mmCIF file of C-alpha atoms in Angstrom:
data_model
loop_
_atom_site.group_PDB
_atom_site.id
_atom_site.type_symbol
_atom_site.label_atom_id
_atom_site.label_comp_id
_atom_site.label_asym_id
_atom_site.label_seq_id
_atom_site.Cartn_x
_atom_site.Cartn_y
_atom_site.Cartn_z
ATOM 1 C CA MET B 1 -6.004 88.808 1.243
ATOM 2 C CA LEU B 2 -2.740 90.243 0.642
ATOM 3 C CA GLY B 3 -4.079 93.585 2.053
ATOM 4 C CA LEU B 4 -5.807 91.219 5.417
ATOM 5 C CA ILE B 5 -2.594 89.764 6.210
ATOM 6 C CA SER B 6 -0.180 92.423 5.487
ATOM 7 C CA THR B 7 -2.630 94.503 7.762
ATOM 8 C CA ALA B 8 -2.224 91.522 10.420
ATOM 9 C CA MET B 9 1.095 91.847 10.305
ATOM 10 C CA PHE B 10 0.925 94.767 13.106
ATOM 11 C CA LEU B 11 -0.468 92.015 15.332
ATOM 12 C CA VAL B 12 2.706 89.808 15.452
ATOM 13 C CA THR B 13 4.781 89.577 18.165
ATOM 14 C CA THR B 14 7.080 86.422 18.611
ATOM 15 C CA PRO B 15 9.997 85.326 14.939
ATOM 16 C CA MET B 16 7.145 82.186 14.752
ATOM 17 C CA GLN B 17 4.008 84.326 13.963
ATOM 18 C CA PHE B 18 6.161 86.931 11.357
ATOM 19 C CA TYR B 19 7.590 83.566 9.746
ATOM 20 C CA ALA B 20 3.840 82.593 9.380
ATOM 21 C CA LEU B 21 1.813 85.749 7.873
ATOM 22 C CA ARG B 22 5.548 86.689 5.990
ATOM 23 C CA PHE B 23 4.876 82.508 4.398
ATOM 24 C CA LEU B 24 0.828 83.468 3.630
ATOM 25 C CA LEU B 25 1.772 86.829 2.340
ATOM 26 C CA GLY B 26 4.148 85.118 -0.239
ATOM 27 C CA VAL B 27 1.730 82.538 -0.820
ATOM 28 C CA PHE B 28 -1.205 84.675 -1.767
ATOM 29 C CA GLU B 29 1.535 87.143 -3.772
ATOM 30 C CA ALA B 30 2.301 84.147 -5.934
ATOM 31 C CA GLY B 31 -0.495 84.135 -8.153
ATOM 32 C CA PHE B 32 -1.151 87.920 -8.396
ATOM 33 C CA PHE B 33 1.539 89.133 -10.494
ATOM 34 C CA PRO B 34 1.183 86.132 -13.200
ATOM 35 C CA GLY B 35 -2.367 86.519 -13.034
ATOM 36 C CA VAL B 36 -1.585 90.789 -14.306
ATOM 37 C CA VAL B 37 0.451 89.614 -16.513
ATOM 38 C CA LEU B 38 -1.682 86.972 -18.253
ATOM 39 C CA TYR B 39 -4.988 89.408 -18.160
ATOM 40 C CA LEU B 40 -2.837 91.775 -19.901
ATOM 41 C CA THR B 41 -2.423 88.626 -22.598
ATOM 42 C CA TYR B 42 -6.176 88.865 -23.212
ATOM 43 C CA TRP B 43 -6.083 92.590 -24.078
ATOM 44 C CA PHE B 44 -2.589 93.363 -26.475
ATOM 45 C CA PRO B 45 -0.971 91.356 -28.485
ATOM 46 C CA THR B 46 2.666 90.800 -28.341
ATOM 47 C CA ALA B 47 3.625 93.354 -30.338
ATOM 48 C CA ARG B 48 2.351 95.925 -28.003
ATOM 49 C CA ARG B 49 3.427 94.261 -24.248
ATOM 50 C CA ALA B 50 7.005 95.591 -23.402
ATOM 51 C CA ARG B 51 5.333 99.050 -22.923
ATOM 52 C CA VAL B 52 1.984 97.716 -21.485
ATOM 53 C CA ASN B 53 3.855 95.558 -19.058
ATOM 54 C CA GLY B 54 5.947 98.888 -18.243
ATOM 55 C CA LEU B 55 3.122 101.063 -17.677
ATOM 56 C CA PHE B 56 1.751 98.174 -15.026
ATOM 57 C CA MET B 57 5.019 97.879 -13.713
ATOM 58 C CA THR B 58 5.733 101.154 -12.928
ATOM 59 C CA SER B 59 2.854 100.165 -9.845
ATOM 60 C CA PHE B 60 5.848 98.616 -8.135
ATOM 61 C CA ALA B 61 8.475 101.523 -8.646
ATOM 62 C CA LEU B 62 6.219 104.213 -7.978
ATOM 63 C CA ALA B 63 5.288 101.730 -4.841
ATOM 64 C CA GLY B 64 8.660 102.494 -3.791
ATOM 65 C CA VAL B 65 8.672 105.793 -4.938
ATOM 66 C CA ILE B 66 6.083 107.012 -2.590
ATOM 67 C CA GLY B 67 6.136 104.089 -0.380
ATOM 68 C CA GLY B 68 9.386 104.877 0.989
ATOM 69 C CA PRO B 69 9.088 108.541 2.395
ATOM 70 C CA LEU B 70 5.310 107.770 3.174
ATOM 71 C CA ALA B 71 6.496 104.803 5.982
ATOM 72 C CA GLY B 72 9.152 107.034 7.029
ATOM 73 C CA LEU B 73 6.581 109.780 7.847
ATOM 74 C CA ILE B 74 4.558 106.857 9.231
ATOM 75 C CA MET B 75 6.725 105.494 11.361
ATOM 76 C CA THR B 76 7.965 108.871 12.360
ATOM 77 C CA GLY B 77 4.525 110.952 12.911
ATOM 78 C CA MET B 78 2.512 107.722 14.430
ATOM 79 C CA ALA B 79 4.443 106.343 17.009
ATOM 80 C CA ASP B 80 2.876 105.752 20.020
ATOM 81 C CA VAL B 81 -0.289 107.014 18.741
ATOM 82 C CA GLY B 82 -3.019 104.626 20.123
ATOM 83 C CA GLY B 83 -0.555 102.502 22.113
ATOM 84 C CA LEU B 84 0.621 101.451 18.600
ATOM 85 C CA ALA B 85 4.726 101.598 17.529
ATOM 86 C CA GLY B 86 5.232 103.234 14.067
ATOM 87 C CA TRP B 87 6.069 100.252 12.516
ATOM 88 C CA GLN B 88 2.725 98.619 13.325
ATOM 89 C CA TRP B 89 0.883 101.434 12.122
ATOM 90 C CA LEU B 90 2.943 101.264 9.277
ATOM 91 C CA PHE B 91 1.256 98.147 8.142
ATOM 92 C CA ILE B 92 -2.222 98.957 8.761
ATOM 93 C CA VAL B 93 -1.912 102.432 6.460
ATOM 94 C CA GLU B 94 -0.247 100.156 3.554
ATOM 95 C CA GLY B 95 -2.366 97.705 4.495
ATOM 96 C CA VAL B 96 -6.203 98.388 4.482
ATOM 97 C CA PRO B 97 -5.913 100.203 0.892
ATOM 98 C CA SER B 98 -5.230 97.116 -0.933
ATOM 99 C CA VAL B 99 -8.113 95.390 0.807
ATOM 100 C CA LEU B 100 -10.468 97.893 -0.896
ATOM 101 C CA ALA B 101 -8.641 97.941 -3.927
ATOM 102 C CA GLY B 102 -9.512 94.051 -4.435
ATOM 103 C CA LEU B 103 -13.138 95.113 -3.991
ATOM 104 C CA LEU B 104 -12.979 97.464 -6.990
ATOM 105 C CA VAL B 105 -11.763 94.970 -9.009
ATOM 106 C CA LEU B 106 -13.975 92.865 -8.424
ATOM 107 C CA ARG B 107 -16.720 95.041 -9.228
ATOM 108 C CA TYR B 108 -15.375 97.130 -12.256
ATOM 109 C CA LEU B 109 -12.190 95.047 -13.867
ATOM 110 C CA PRO B 110 -14.132 93.740 -17.291
ATOM 111 C CA GLU B 111 -12.647 90.122 -18.027
ATOM 112 C CA ARG B 112 -11.857 90.936 -21.528
ATOM 113 C CA PRO B 113 -12.397 93.685 -24.587
ATOM 114 C CA ALA B 114 -15.626 92.082 -25.566
ATOM 115 C CA ASP B 115 -16.971 93.027 -21.676
ATOM 116 C CA VAL B 116 -16.541 96.901 -22.525
ATOM 117 C CA ARG B 117 -19.111 99.175 -22.757
ATOM 118 C CA TRP B 118 -16.343 101.985 -23.476
ATOM 119 C CA LEU B 119 -15.154 100.547 -27.090
ATOM 120 C CA SER B 120 -17.598 100.462 -29.646
ATOM 121 C CA ALA B 121 -18.902 97.163 -31.120
ATOM 122 C CA ALA B 122 -16.809 97.500 -34.185
ATOM 123 C CA GLN B 123 -13.752 98.346 -31.334
ATOM 124 C CA ARG B 124 -14.458 95.282 -29.795
ATOM 125 C CA ALA B 125 -14.344 92.987 -32.601
ATOM 126 C CA LEU B 126 -11.357 94.493 -33.652
ATOM 127 C CA VAL B 127 -9.052 94.179 -30.685
ATOM 128 C CA SER B 128 -10.218 90.591 -29.827
ATOM 129 C CA ALA B 129 -9.434 89.652 -33.478
ATOM 130 C CA GLU B 130 -6.097 91.032 -33.170
ATOM 131 C CA VAL B 131 -5.420 89.239 -29.750
ATOM 132 C CA ALA B 132 -7.088 85.950 -30.677
ATOM 133 C CA ALA B 133 -4.600 85.986 -34.372
ATOM 134 C CA ASP B 134 -1.449 86.703 -31.989
ATOM 135 C CA ALA B 135 -2.317 84.136 -29.574
ATOM 136 C CA ALA B 136 -2.973 81.246 -32.676
ATOM 137 C CA ALA B 137 0.487 81.853 -33.927
ATOM 138 C CA PRO B 138 2.375 78.642 -35.114
ATOM 139 C CA GLY B 139 4.795 77.517 -32.759
ATOM 140 C CA LYS B 140 3.286 78.213 -29.763
ATOM 141 C CA ALA B 141 2.832 75.694 -26.569
ATOM 142 C CA SER B 142 -1.217 76.040 -25.981
ATOM 143 C CA SER B 143 -1.910 73.415 -22.548
ATOM 144 C CA LEU B 144 -0.092 73.148 -19.364
ATOM 145 C CA ARG B 145 1.494 70.150 -20.065
ATOM 146 C CA ASP B 146 3.920 71.667 -22.772
ATOM 147 C CA ALA B 147 4.069 74.598 -20.854
ATOM 148 C CA PHE B 148 6.100 72.586 -17.747
ATOM 149 C CA CYS B 149 7.968 70.762 -20.460
ATOM 150 C CA ASN B 150 9.014 73.417 -22.431
ATOM 151 C CA PRO B 151 12.705 74.050 -21.300
ATOM 152 C CA HIS B 152 12.737 77.958 -22.500
ATOM 153 C CA VAL B 153 10.207 78.055 -19.459
ATOM 154 C CA TRP B 154 12.724 76.881 -16.732
ATOM 155 C CA LEU B 155 15.001 79.439 -18.816
ATOM 156 C CA CYS B 156 12.855 82.251 -18.612
ATOM 157 C CA ALA B 157 12.711 81.363 -14.622
ATOM 158 C CA ALA B 158 16.172 81.108 -14.295
ATOM 159 C CA ILE B 159 16.867 84.334 -16.044
ATOM 160 C CA TYR B 160 14.182 86.129 -13.721
ATOM 161 C CA PHE B 161 15.287 84.696 -10.354
ATOM 162 C CA CYS B 162 18.551 86.430 -11.273
ATOM 163 C CA LEU B 163 16.455 89.326 -12.140
ATOM 164 C CA VAL B 164 13.970 89.477 -9.257
ATOM 165 C CA SER B 165 17.703 89.342 -7.059
ATOM 166 C CA GLY B 166 18.486 92.595 -7.777
ATOM 167 C CA ASN B 167 15.195 93.536 -7.597
ATOM 168 C CA ALA B 168 15.205 92.771 -4.330
ATOM 169 C CA THR B 169 18.459 93.655 -2.773
ATOM 170 C CA ILE B 170 17.445 97.291 -3.653
ATOM 171 C CA ALA B 171 14.030 96.918 -1.784
ATOM 172 C CA PHE B 172 15.510 95.192 0.912
ATOM 173 C CA TRP B 173 18.298 96.786 1.688
ATOM 174 C CA VAL B 174 18.263 100.545 0.132
ATOM 175 C CA PRO B 175 17.428 101.739 3.641
ATOM 176 C CA THR B 176 20.000 99.808 5.570
ATOM 177 C CA LEU B 177 22.635 101.189 3.189
ATOM 178 C CA ILE B 178 21.683 104.682 3.231
ATOM 179 C CA ARG B 179 21.858 104.514 6.782
ATOM 180 C CA ASP B 180 25.724 103.034 6.656
ATOM 181 C CA LEU B 181 26.320 106.264 4.519
ATOM 182 C CA GLY B 182 25.261 107.822 7.799
ATOM 183 C CA VAL B 183 21.650 109.311 7.538
ATOM 184 C CA GLN B 184 19.627 108.434 10.694
ATOM 185 C CA ARG B 185 16.591 110.132 10.697
ATOM 186 C CA SER B 186 13.732 107.472 8.767
ATOM 187 C CA LEU B 187 11.991 109.841 6.916
ATOM 188 C CA ASP B 188 15.238 111.246 5.507
ATOM 189 C CA ILE B 189 16.073 107.307 4.585
ATOM 190 C CA GLY B 190 12.368 107.034 3.240
ATOM 191 C CA LEU B 191 13.278 110.236 0.925
ATOM 192 C CA LEU B 192 16.870 109.095 -0.283
ATOM 193 C CA ALA B 193 15.306 105.091 -1.051
ATOM 194 C CA ALA B 194 12.548 106.360 -2.952
ATOM 195 C CA LEU B 195 15.467 108.427 -5.328
ATOM 196 C CA PRO B 196 16.444 105.230 -7.190
ATOM 197 C CA PHE B 197 13.295 103.906 -7.795
ATOM 198 C CA ALA B 198 12.178 107.774 -9.288
ATOM 199 C CA VAL B 199 14.613 107.096 -11.949
ATOM 200 C CA GLY B 200 14.044 103.623 -12.233
ATOM 201 C CA THR B 201 10.572 104.099 -12.982
ATOM 202 C CA VAL B 202 11.067 106.055 -15.966
ATOM 203 C CA ALA B 203 13.492 103.739 -17.314
ATOM 204 C CA MET B 204 11.029 100.920 -17.413
ATOM 205 C CA VAL B 205 8.662 102.921 -19.359
ATOM 206 C CA LEU B 206 11.256 104.352 -21.913
ATOM 207 C CA ASN B 207 12.649 100.741 -22.356
ATOM 208 C CA GLY B 208 9.878 99.021 -22.911
ATOM 209 C CA ILE B 209 8.199 101.737 -25.157
ATOM 210 C CA HIS B 210 11.818 101.322 -27.385
ATOM 211 C CA SER B 211 11.214 97.797 -27.394
ATOM 212 C CA ASP B 212 7.871 97.565 -29.038
ATOM 213 C CA ARG B 213 8.810 100.373 -31.309
ATOM 214 C CA SER B 214 12.380 98.272 -32.505
ATOM 215 C CA GLY B 215 10.492 94.865 -32.165
ATOM 216 C CA GLU B 216 13.673 94.189 -30.452
ATOM 217 C CA ARG B 217 13.221 91.909 -27.059
ATOM 218 C CA ARG B 218 16.797 90.084 -26.120
ATOM 219 C CA LEU B 219 18.860 93.524 -26.477
ATOM 220 C CA HIS B 220 16.258 95.714 -24.381
ATOM 221 C CA CYS B 221 16.126 93.079 -21.982
ATOM 222 C CA ALA B 222 20.057 91.765 -21.766
ATOM 223 C CA GLY B 223 21.761 95.505 -21.628
ATOM 224 C CA ALA B 224 19.646 96.586 -18.922
ATOM 225 C CA ALA B 225 20.254 93.330 -16.742
ATOM 226 C CA ALA B 226 24.179 94.446 -17.472
ATOM 227 C CA LEU B 227 23.658 97.790 -17.053
ATOM 228 C CA ALA B 228 22.468 97.009 -13.561
ATOM 229 C CA ALA B 229 25.068 94.657 -12.771
ATOM 230 C CA VAL B 230 27.466 97.246 -13.226
ATOM 231 C CA GLY B 231 25.548 99.635 -10.928
ATOM 232 C CA LEU B 232 25.441 96.744 -8.080
ATOM 233 C CA ALA B 233 29.219 96.249 -8.320
ATOM 234 C CA ALA B 234 29.850 100.374 -8.657
ATOM 235 C CA CYS B 235 27.351 100.383 -5.596
ATOM 236 C CA ALA B 236 29.926 97.715 -3.813
ATOM 237 C CA ALA B 237 32.840 99.662 -4.706
ATOM 238 C CA SER B 238 31.532 102.975 -3.432
ATOM 239 C CA MET B 239 30.487 102.560 0.028
ATOM 240 C CA GLY B 240 31.924 105.046 2.439
ATOM 241 C CA HIS B 241 31.361 107.662 -0.623
ATOM 242 C CA GLY B 242 27.528 109.047 -0.222
ATOM 243 C CA VAL B 243 27.525 110.566 -3.098
ATOM 244 C CA ALA B 244 29.138 107.784 -5.590
ATOM 245 C CA ALA B 245 27.101 105.406 -3.829
ATOM 246 C CA MET B 246 23.722 106.664 -4.258
ATOM 247 C CA LEU B 247 24.759 107.273 -7.999
ATOM 248 C CA ALA B 248 25.916 103.665 -8.178
ATOM 249 C CA LEU B 249 22.513 102.374 -6.812
ATOM 250 C CA ALA B 250 20.074 104.470 -9.079
ATOM 251 C CA LEU B 251 21.976 103.185 -12.202
ATOM 252 C CA ALA B 252 21.547 100.234 -10.576
ATOM 253 C CA ALA B 253 17.597 100.776 -10.183
ATOM 254 C CA VAL B 254 17.558 101.802 -13.535
ATOM 255 C CA GLY B 255 19.141 98.582 -14.745
ATOM 256 C CA ILE B 256 16.810 96.162 -12.636
ATOM 257 C CA LEU B 257 13.465 98.157 -13.077
ATOM 258 C CA ALA B 258 13.941 98.725 -17.365
ATOM 259 C CA ALA B 259 14.520 94.810 -17.833
ATOM 260 C CA PHE B 260 11.382 93.475 -16.322
ATOM 261 C CA PRO B 261 8.850 94.754 -18.852
ATOM 262 C CA VAL B 262 10.442 93.203 -21.881
ATOM 263 C CA PHE B 263 11.673 90.342 -20.018
ATOM 264 C CA TRP B 264 7.873 90.014 -19.506
ATOM 265 C CA SER B 265 7.110 90.190 -23.206
ATOM 266 C CA LEU B 266 9.398 86.702 -23.656
ATOM 267 C CA PRO B 267 7.467 83.844 -22.240
ATOM 268 C CA THR B 268 4.436 85.096 -24.243
ATOM 269 C CA LEU B 269 6.685 85.023 -27.632
ATOM 270 C CA PHE B 270 6.341 80.792 -27.224
ATOM 271 C CA LEU B 271 2.867 80.585 -24.727
ATOM 272 C CA THR B 272 -0.505 81.044 -25.005
ATOM 273 C CA GLY B 273 -3.468 79.994 -23.633
ATOM 274 C CA THR B 274 -3.178 77.800 -20.782
ATOM 275 C CA ALA B 275 0.486 77.155 -21.259
ATOM 276 C CA ALA B 276 0.793 80.796 -20.640
ATOM 277 C CA ALA B 277 -1.063 80.907 -17.219
ATOM 278 C CA GLY B 278 0.933 78.169 -15.943
ATOM 279 C CA GLY B 279 3.907 79.217 -17.506
ATOM 280 C CA ILE B 280 4.157 82.435 -16.113
ATOM 281 C CA ALA B 281 2.856 81.050 -12.922
ATOM 282 C CA VAL B 282 5.965 78.811 -12.756
ATOM 283 C CA ILE B 283 8.640 81.701 -13.904
ATOM 284 C CA ASN B 284 6.999 83.597 -11.351
ATOM 285 C CA SER B 285 7.124 81.406 -8.297
ATOM 286 C CA VAL B 286 10.664 80.157 -9.402
ATOM 287 C CA GLY B 287 12.217 83.663 -10.106
ATOM 288 C CA ASN B 288 10.724 84.803 -6.985
ATOM 289 C CA LEU B 289 12.376 82.501 -4.546
ATOM 290 C CA ALA B 290 15.034 85.316 -5.076
ATOM 291 C CA GLY B 291 13.186 87.419 -2.931
ATOM 292 C CA PHE B 292 13.974 85.460 -0.011
ATOM 293 C CA ALA B 293 17.797 84.124 -1.378
ATOM 294 C CA ALA B 294 19.470 87.657 -2.090
ATOM 295 C CA PRO B 295 18.408 89.448 1.098
ATOM 296 C CA TYR B 296 19.304 86.199 2.672
ATOM 297 C CA LEU B 297 23.260 86.042 0.750
ATOM 298 C CA ILE B 298 23.736 89.579 1.547
ATOM 299 C CA GLY B 299 22.858 89.098 4.907
ATOM 300 C CA TRP B 300 24.914 86.204 5.370
ATOM 301 C CA VAL B 301 27.679 87.834 3.860
ATOM 302 C CA LYS B 302 27.655 90.805 6.039
ATOM 303 C CA ASP B 303 27.363 88.917 9.121
ATOM 304 C CA ARG B 304 30.648 87.541 8.260
ATOM 305 C CA THR B 305 32.653 90.385 6.625
ATOM 306 C CA GLY B 306 30.731 93.585 8.517
ATOM 307 C CA ALA B 307 30.206 94.981 5.225
ATOM 308 C CA LEU B 308 27.317 94.642 2.244
ATOM 309 C CA ALA B 309 30.053 94.902 -0.513
ATOM 310 C CA GLY B 310 30.715 91.167 -0.671
ATOM 311 C CA GLY B 311 26.586 90.581 -1.250
ATOM 312 C CA LEU B 312 25.879 93.193 -3.481
ATOM 313 C CA TYR B 313 29.401 91.401 -5.680
ATOM 314 C CA GLY B 314 27.353 88.436 -5.853
ATOM 315 C CA VAL B 315 23.934 90.187 -6.430
ATOM 316 C CA ALA B 316 25.826 92.332 -9.455
ATOM 317 C CA GLY B 317 27.062 88.428 -10.731
ATOM 318 C CA LEU B 318 23.427 87.241 -11.148
ATOM 319 C CA GLU B 319 22.691 90.121 -13.189
ATOM 320 C CA LEU B 320 25.667 89.579 -15.344
ATOM 321 C CA LEU B 321 24.594 85.669 -15.698
ATOM 322 C CA ALA B 322 20.644 87.166 -16.438
ATOM 323 C CA ALA B 323 22.416 88.926 -19.446
ATOM 324 C CA LEU B 324 24.282 86.599 -20.885
ATOM 325 C CA LEU B 325 21.499 83.816 -20.820
ATOM 326 C CA VAL B 326 19.034 86.566 -22.786
ATOM 327 C CA VAL B 327 21.838 86.614 -25.599
ATOM 328 C CA VAL B 328 22.967 82.893 -25.558
ATOM 329 C CA PHE B 329 19.768 81.298 -25.264
ATOM 330 C CA ILE B 330 16.426 83.348 -25.939
ATOM 331 C CA ARG B 331 16.586 83.487 -29.886
ATOM 332 C CA LYS B 332 16.078 86.058 -32.133
ATOM 333 C CA THR B 333 12.415 87.563 -32.748
ATOM 334 C CA ARG B 334 10.827 90.391 -33.932
ATOM 335 C CA HIS B 335 7.669 91.703 -33.806
ATOM 336 C CA GLY B 336 6.464 94.700 -35.875
#
């Protein structure tokens, strides 16, 4: 459905149509990410999830690396082809592969380790036993009611809201930031917009691996969020200075993206089973409200001040708040 709705965006001709399709896109997108995070808990125990989350989330970062230049290329090279504008072709070309990917998942993705053929019987039993032992660890909420009543779920939702604010800012406003630095061609903007995501992808994987190896979660997540705050604030302070602003933006992307894989290993420290499914969905749903709130905040500030700097400082504050919440309220837990 995500692919179909995204593709249908090329038909939009009125603001109401845009709002309706964008709302539906959010509705169907809401279940995708928590579903994947939950799916990974069926295959990997807690001690290995940060690196696995990082590898999965490289898809988001790589989408920024590839999507930026690709969007610029499509909008520049396919404008007026078949009587459609470049932005219309953008939704068609990038929406259809999502539809095909969904069909492939239904056909080929196994549900659990016990269902695969590329592991031996002994390997399937070993993986299943390890995951089951991790899920049965004492102190974890297991029912949906426990998840909704668990204060850590709502704390994680607040932390995730702050983290997503930075990610939404980078994703939504990077082209505008680059254009404000004097770059005009769509293709050049797309290529430059890919750089922060490329650097952030590497940081995402490395931070997840190091977190798993050390068994430490809190500081890996909080440190990355604090780094994002520094990068966003530095970007705001250096607006008008091209190289400095881009370096600050890359620093912000490193912090933002590196925080995500470690963050998503936190909820499974105290949730399992049905509670994990419901809790992850709540955290993702509340947190993703920042995908609207943060770009809107920056746009509102820009309309009133004529500059993006004030909004960037505000989002930097949210990233710093995320770091403080993790350090102060998330319990110290190590996994070997």
